[in-house]
Amino acid sequence: MKKKILCTSLALALAAPLHAAEGDDIAQLRRDVAAMKAGYEARISALEKRLEAAEAKGKATEAAANAATATANQAATMANQVATVPAATTPSETPAPVASGAPSNNNSFNPEISLILSGIYTNTQRDPANYAITGFPVGSGAEIGPGKRGFSLAESELGIAANIDPYFRGALNFSMHPDNSVSVEEAYIQTLGLGYGLTVKAGRFYSGIGYLNQQHSHTWDFVDSPLAYQAFLGGQFGDDGVEVRWLAPTDLYLELGAELGRGADWPGNGAGGNGPGTQAVHAHLGGDIGNSNSWRAGLSYLRAKANQLDLAMPDTSGDTVASAFTGDTQLAIADFVWKWAPNGNATRQNFKLQGEYLWRKQNGVLGFDTPDAASDYRSYQSGWYLQGVYQFMPYWRVGVRSERLSPGAINYGPNDANLAASDYVPRRNSLMFDFSPSEFSRIRFQYNRDSARQDQPDNQFFLQYQMSLGAHGAHIF
Amino acid sequence: MKKTITLALGLLALSLATPASAALKVLACEPEWAALVQELGGDKVDVVSATNALQDPHQVQAKPSLIARARNADLLACTGAGLEIGWLPILLQQSGNPLIQPGKPGHFMAGDYVQKLDVPTRVDRAEGDVHPEGNPHIQTDPRNIAKVAVALSQRLAQIDSANQAYYKQRADDFNHRWSAAMTHWQTQAAPLRGVPIVVQHKAWSYLENWLGIQEVGQLEPKPGVEPTAAHLQEVLATLKDRPAQMIVYASYQDPRASQWLSERAHIDTVQLPFTVGGTPEAKDLFGLFDDTIARLLKGAKK
């Protein structure tokens, strides 16, 4: 208040026209002050510009110094002097990000493009064309068995992904099959940082059930998916639908997820009508034990509807007959993975142990020969696999896998007299050896002793390459 | 049993109801940024590092524990420049945390504030694990730390504006101590000027640039590719014409290749901390450079 009065009186005093001559002097004085002010401002801004130029020059010298080691000493000293000036004297100056010299690796606004090239040589003792898992009939769309004999392309994948805007991310994965067909493996959008640990996904995507299901085949440690995955999920379960995930705000990793889907393929057949054909929930816990160990374990549940789903079943005389299943499939999965690396440094040595137990119940009616003559059908079956992969030196890994399916109990109701219920235990043991010259390439050898077909054990050999081109993919745990 | 459940529920409720006034939660990708956040944030921050000094920062996995930490973080402090490209995107996608997404104040990439060296003129994976953005190992030059400190302190003040004055005061204090330390290190390291060295991984460009050290060879045939016998022979041959005074490797690396060359070329290996925690002496950022220079001087004297 006091200041204001003082200022006003000063202004009044200055502005008061005492005498005309004095007034002129004051006006002159004002002009001088204004001119001085403008002059100083110009000089300050010129100085600022010179400082900026010097800084830029310093940085340029710094960069050049690296290329030419001969002048490095002098340049480094110079760059040092210039570079430390802003930090030391004006720490409050707003630091601007340094423009990067080269264009960013994802071609600015173009999406990240990654290509997986994979090829395989398969040698099997028995013809894969009549491959079946005894006692575990599967519906259409299920991929079982070792694939084609001889040389063939394995699944090559083209992936395109990018952030759409600050709210969504989108990804598309084409899969190119050896028979020249192309399928959409995944095409989904996903929210980015919705808040409260929530993520919503919509489109076609691999379900979050179990452990292996969500991983793309090129990140698998073995050439093929486990028998239990083949029998119960048709190799891998992808679906069109929506998913909500919630990550708990705790230091312990706890993630809950729920999915609704169309269920177009095995174990469903698009029987949802206007509603969902599949429903799934999954919960996963995870954490670290010391620096060297990390783990994740989970429970999942999937329910799929089927309507007149074709199942190739053997009758009592051993012949395969057509049958149609209408009802519900319920699948529960318990999964765990444990990874070890000395001090968390996986470069030299690491070990990965993973296992899953799958339990399935089918409940409904089964039409046999004539779909109209449907009768009660119930099955309770299960299966598991356990595998360990050890990297014993950089680039080299060895892995073993063991698996069993349990025929459990099948109740055909009145059809018990016509259809055969097997008590055979399908099993398979595998040995894997792979070499990865870099994180983008891998060459793998695998041997399977496959006893999925009753009384027809099969020796299978695979030699596979998997290469990754383009955008550096980040892999899930 | 009942008590345990009540306790568990209570703990869960506690962890869910994190008070807004609690310390700023920071997830640093590497120990050097965790240490810098600690210097600048004091007791107003609660910082954890995703990796430790004995881990190769290129090779970390998107572990569940890291996803859980990313979920709760107010600020992410990383190097950027492609160093964390194999795991950070998964953390961001799975965290469901809007605060740390790219473009938000909670997304801090130290590499953005530093002029990068070794920017490749040709981006091709045939050249090994090249980073199109340039060499990401910026923390080996304390002048870079000073630049990042200015930007990071302002970021802390922006996110946690209630403690703006506190961060300003700590930044001024750090800057003062850091400038003095840098002068000291530069005087100390004067004998290292022009000293020729061989490095295991191209991780020391910024350190060499700062101290005027000459790099005459690398044990990795291409960046990120493990040393091969054939390439080591080549390095050994070139050392006959251009002798080096020492072989430098980082604590997280396998020293065998360096030792192999050391025995044949009759020069010493020098293990450098590379980041905070890499050696027992490198307890904080000051210790990191004290120890780096001490070890280099020791290597150069012999």
Short mmCIF file of N, CA, C and O in Angstrom, two decimals, chain A residues 419-472:
data_model
loop_
_atom_site.label_atom_id
_atom_site.label_comp_id
_atom_site.label_asym_id
_atom_site.label_seq_id
_atom_site.Cartn_x
_atom_site.Cartn_y
_atom_site.Cartn_z
N LEU A 419 -20.33 -96.85 -28.51
CA LEU A 419 -19.09 -96.08 -28.60
C LEU A 419 -18.06 -96.59 -27.61
O LEU A 419 -18.41 -97.02 -26.50
N ALA A 420 -16.80 -96.52 -28.02
CA ALA A 420 -15.73 -97.04 -27.18
C ALA A 420 -15.18 -95.95 -26.27
O ALA A 420 -14.94 -94.83 -26.71
N ALA A 421 -15.01 -96.28 -25.00
CA ALA A 421 -14.33 -95.37 -24.07
C ALA A 421 -12.95 -95.96 -23.83
O ALA A 421 -12.83 -97.08 -23.36
N SER A 422 -11.93 -95.18 -24.15
CA SER A 422 -10.57 -95.69 -24.06
C SER A 422 -10.02 -95.53 -22.65
O SER A 422 -10.39 -94.59 -21.95
N ASP A 423 -9.16 -96.45 -22.25
CA ASP A 423 -8.45 -96.22 -20.98
C ASP A 423 -6.95 -96.06 -21.25
O ASP A 423 -6.13 -96.19 -20.37
N TYR A 424 -6.63 -95.75 -22.50
CA TYR A 424 -5.23 -95.56 -22.88
C TYR A 424 -4.74 -94.18 -22.41
O TYR A 424 -5.47 -93.19 -22.46
N VAL A 425 -3.50 -94.15 -21.93
CA VAL A 425 -2.91 -92.89 -21.46
C VAL A 425 -1.96 -92.34 -22.54
O VAL A 425 -0.83 -92.83 -22.68
N PRO A 426 -2.38 -91.36 -23.33
CA PRO A 426 -1.47 -90.79 -24.33
C PRO A 426 -0.34 -90.05 -23.63
O PRO A 426 -0.56 -89.37 -22.63
N ARG A 427 0.87 -90.19 -24.17
CA ARG A 427 2.00 -89.49 -23.54
C ARG A 427 3.03 -89.13 -24.60
O ARG A 427 3.05 -89.67 -25.70
N ARG A 428 3.88 -88.21 -24.22
CA ARG A 428 4.92 -87.78 -25.15
C ARG A 428 6.09 -87.24 -24.34
O ARG A 428 5.89 -86.56 -23.32
N ASN A 429 7.29 -87.57 -24.76
CA ASN A 429 8.49 -87.01 -24.14
C ASN A 429 9.32 -86.34 -25.22
O ASN A 429 9.43 -86.86 -26.33
N SER A 430 9.88 -85.20 -24.90
CA SER A 430 10.61 -84.43 -25.91
C SER A 430 11.95 -83.97 -25.38
O SER A 430 12.10 -83.69 -24.19
N LEU A 431 12.89 -83.88 -26.32
CA LEU A 431 14.21 -83.35 -26.01
C LEU A 431 14.49 -82.25 -27.03
O LEU A 431 14.27 -82.44 -28.22
N MET A 432 14.96 -81.12 -26.56
CA MET A 432 15.15 -79.97 -27.45
C MET A 432 16.55 -79.41 -27.24
O MET A 432 17.10 -79.45 -26.14
N PHE A 433 17.09 -78.88 -28.32
CA PHE A 433 18.43 -78.32 -28.28
C PHE A 433 18.40 -77.12 -29.21
O PHE A 433 18.03 -77.26 -30.36
N ASP A 434 18.69 -75.93 -28.72
CA ASP A 434 18.68 -74.83 -29.68
C ASP A 434 19.87 -73.88 -29.54
O ASP A 434 20.53 -73.81 -28.51
N PHE A 435 20.11 -73.18 -30.63
CA PHE A 435 21.24 -72.28 -30.75
C PHE A 435 20.71 -70.94 -31.27
O PHE A 435 20.04 -70.90 -32.29
N SER A 436 20.98 -69.87 -30.55
CA SER A 436 20.51 -68.55 -30.96
C SER A 436 21.71 -67.63 -31.16
O SER A 436 22.22 -67.07 -30.19
N PRO A 437 22.18 -67.47 -32.38
CA PRO A 437 23.35 -66.62 -32.63
C PRO A 437 23.14 -65.18 -32.17
O PRO A 437 24.09 -64.49 -31.84
N SER A 438 21.89 -64.71 -32.15
CA SER A 438 21.58 -63.40 -31.60
C SER A 438 20.17 -63.49 -31.05
O SER A 438 19.52 -64.53 -31.17
N GLU A 439 19.70 -62.39 -30.46
CA GLU A 439 18.34 -62.49 -29.93
C GLU A 439 17.30 -62.47 -31.05
O GLU A 439 16.11 -62.59 -30.80
N PHE A 440 17.74 -62.35 -32.29
CA PHE A 440 16.80 -62.30 -33.42
C PHE A 440 16.78 -63.58 -34.24
O PHE A 440 16.02 -63.69 -35.18
N SER A 441 17.65 -64.51 -33.91
CA SER A 441 17.66 -65.74 -34.70
C SER A 441 17.81 -66.96 -33.80
O SER A 441 18.41 -66.88 -32.73
N ARG A 442 17.24 -68.07 -34.26
CA ARG A 442 17.30 -69.31 -33.47
C ARG A 442 17.21 -70.50 -34.41
O ARG A 442 16.41 -70.51 -35.34
N ILE A 443 18.02 -71.49 -34.13
CA ILE A 443 17.97 -72.74 -34.88
C ILE A 443 17.76 -73.84 -33.85
O ILE A 443 18.45 -73.88 -32.83
N ARG A 444 16.76 -74.70 -34.11
CA ARG A 444 16.36 -75.65 -33.06
C ARG A 444 16.26 -77.06 -33.60
O ARG A 444 15.75 -77.29 -34.69
N PHE A 445 16.72 -77.98 -32.79
CA PHE A 445 16.53 -79.40 -33.07
C PHE A 445 15.65 -79.97 -31.97
O PHE A 445 15.81 -79.64 -30.79
N GLN A 446 14.71 -80.83 -32.36
CA GLN A 446 13.84 -81.44 -31.34
C GLN A 446 13.54 -82.89 -31.70
O GLN A 446 13.34 -83.23 -32.87
N TYR A 447 13.51 -83.71 -30.69
CA TYR A 447 13.10 -85.11 -30.85
C TYR A 447 11.91 -85.37 -29.94
O TYR A 447 11.92 -85.02 -28.77
N ASN A 448 10.86 -85.98 -30.51
CA ASN A 448 9.69 -86.38 -29.73
C ASN A 448 9.55 -87.90 -29.77
O ASN A 448 9.64 -88.50 -30.84
N ARG A 449 9.30 -88.47 -28.63
CA ARG A 449 8.83 -89.85 -28.59
C ARG A 449 7.33 -89.70 -28.30
O ARG A 449 6.93 -89.44 -27.16
N ASP A 450 6.52 -89.81 -29.37
CA ASP A 450 5.12 -89.46 -29.28
C ASP A 450 4.26 -90.72 -29.22
O ASP A 450 4.17 -91.48 -30.19
N SER A 451 3.65 -90.95 -28.08
CA SER A 451 2.77 -92.11 -27.91
C SER A 451 1.34 -91.66 -27.73
O SER A 451 0.63 -92.13 -26.86
N ALA A 452 0.91 -90.72 -28.56
CA ALA A 452 -0.46 -90.23 -28.48
C ALA A 452 -1.42 -91.26 -29.07
O ALA A 452 -2.55 -91.41 -28.61
N ARG A 453 -0.96 -91.99 -30.10
CA ARG A 453 -1.80 -93.03 -30.73
C ARG A 453 -1.55 -94.36 -30.03
O ARG A 453 -0.39 -94.77 -29.88
N GLN A 454 -2.61 -94.99 -29.64
CA GLN A 454 -2.47 -96.24 -28.91
C GLN A 454 -1.72 -97.28 -29.73
O GLN A 454 -2.03 -97.49 -30.91
N ASP A 455 -0.73 -97.92 -29.13
CA ASP A 455 0.07 -98.97 -29.75
C ASP A 455 0.83 -98.51 -31.00
O ASP A 455 1.25 -99.33 -31.80
N GLN A 456 0.94 -97.22 -31.20
CA GLN A 456 1.69 -96.74 -32.36
C GLN A 456 2.65 -95.63 -31.96
O GLN A 456 2.49 -94.48 -32.37
N PRO A 457 3.65 -95.97 -31.17
CA PRO A 457 4.60 -94.92 -30.79
C PRO A 457 5.33 -94.39 -32.01
O PRO A 457 5.61 -95.13 -32.95
N ASP A 458 5.59 -93.11 -32.00
CA ASP A 458 6.15 -92.44 -33.17
C ASP A 458 7.43 -91.71 -32.76
O ASP A 458 7.47 -91.04 -31.73
N ASN A 459 8.47 -91.87 -33.56
CA ASN A 459 9.69 -91.09 -33.36
C ASN A 459 9.65 -89.90 -34.30
O ASN A 459 9.54 -90.08 -35.51
N GLN A 460 9.72 -88.72 -33.75
CA GLN A 460 9.62 -87.51 -34.57
C GLN A 460 10.87 -86.65 -34.39
O GLN A 460 11.31 -86.43 -33.27
N PHE A 461 11.41 -86.20 -35.52
CA PHE A 461 12.58 -85.32 -35.48
C PHE A 461 12.23 -84.01 -36.18
O PHE A 461 11.57 -84.02 -37.22
N PHE A 462 12.68 -82.92 -35.60
CA PHE A 462 12.41 -81.61 -36.21
C PHE A 462 13.70 -80.81 -36.25
O PHE A 462 14.51 -80.85 -35.32
N LEU A 463 13.86 -80.06 -37.32
CA LEU A 463 14.93 -79.08 -37.39
C LEU A 463 14.28 -77.79 -37.86
O LEU A 463 13.66 -77.76 -38.93
N GLN A 464 14.38 -76.76 -37.06
CA GLN A 464 13.58 -75.56 -37.31
C GLN A 464 14.44 -74.30 -37.21
O GLN A 464 15.37 -74.26 -36.42
N TYR A 465 14.11 -73.31 -38.02
CA TYR A 465 14.72 -72.00 -37.80
C TYR A 465 13.61 -70.99 -37.53
O TYR A 465 12.49 -71.12 -38.03
N GLN A 466 13.93 -70.01 -36.73
CA GLN A 466 13.00 -68.93 -36.43
C GLN A 466 13.78 -67.64 -36.41
O GLN A 466 14.74 -67.49 -35.66
N MET A 467 13.39 -66.71 -37.25
CA MET A 467 14.12 -65.45 -37.36
C MET A 467 13.15 -64.30 -37.19
O MET A 467 12.00 -64.37 -37.61
N SER A 468 13.65 -63.25 -36.60
CA SER A 468 12.79 -62.10 -36.34
C SER A 468 13.39 -60.88 -37.02
O SER A 468 14.55 -60.55 -36.81
N LEU A 469 12.59 -60.23 -37.84
CA LEU A 469 13.05 -59.06 -38.59
C LEU A 469 12.23 -57.85 -38.18
O LEU A 469 11.08 -57.98 -37.77
N GLY A 470 12.81 -56.69 -38.35
CA GLY A 470 12.05 -55.46 -38.15
C GLY A 470 12.04 -55.00 -36.71
O GLY A 470 13.02 -55.17 -36.00
N ALA A 471 10.91 -54.46 -36.29
CA ALA A 471 10.82 -53.86 -34.97
C ALA A 471 11.25 -54.84 -33.90
O ALA A 471 10.94 -56.03 -33.97
N HIS A 472 11.98 -54.35 -32.95
CA HIS A 472 12.46 -55.16 -31.84
C HIS A 472 11.28 -55.51 -30.95
O HIS A 472 10.74 -54.66 -30.27
#
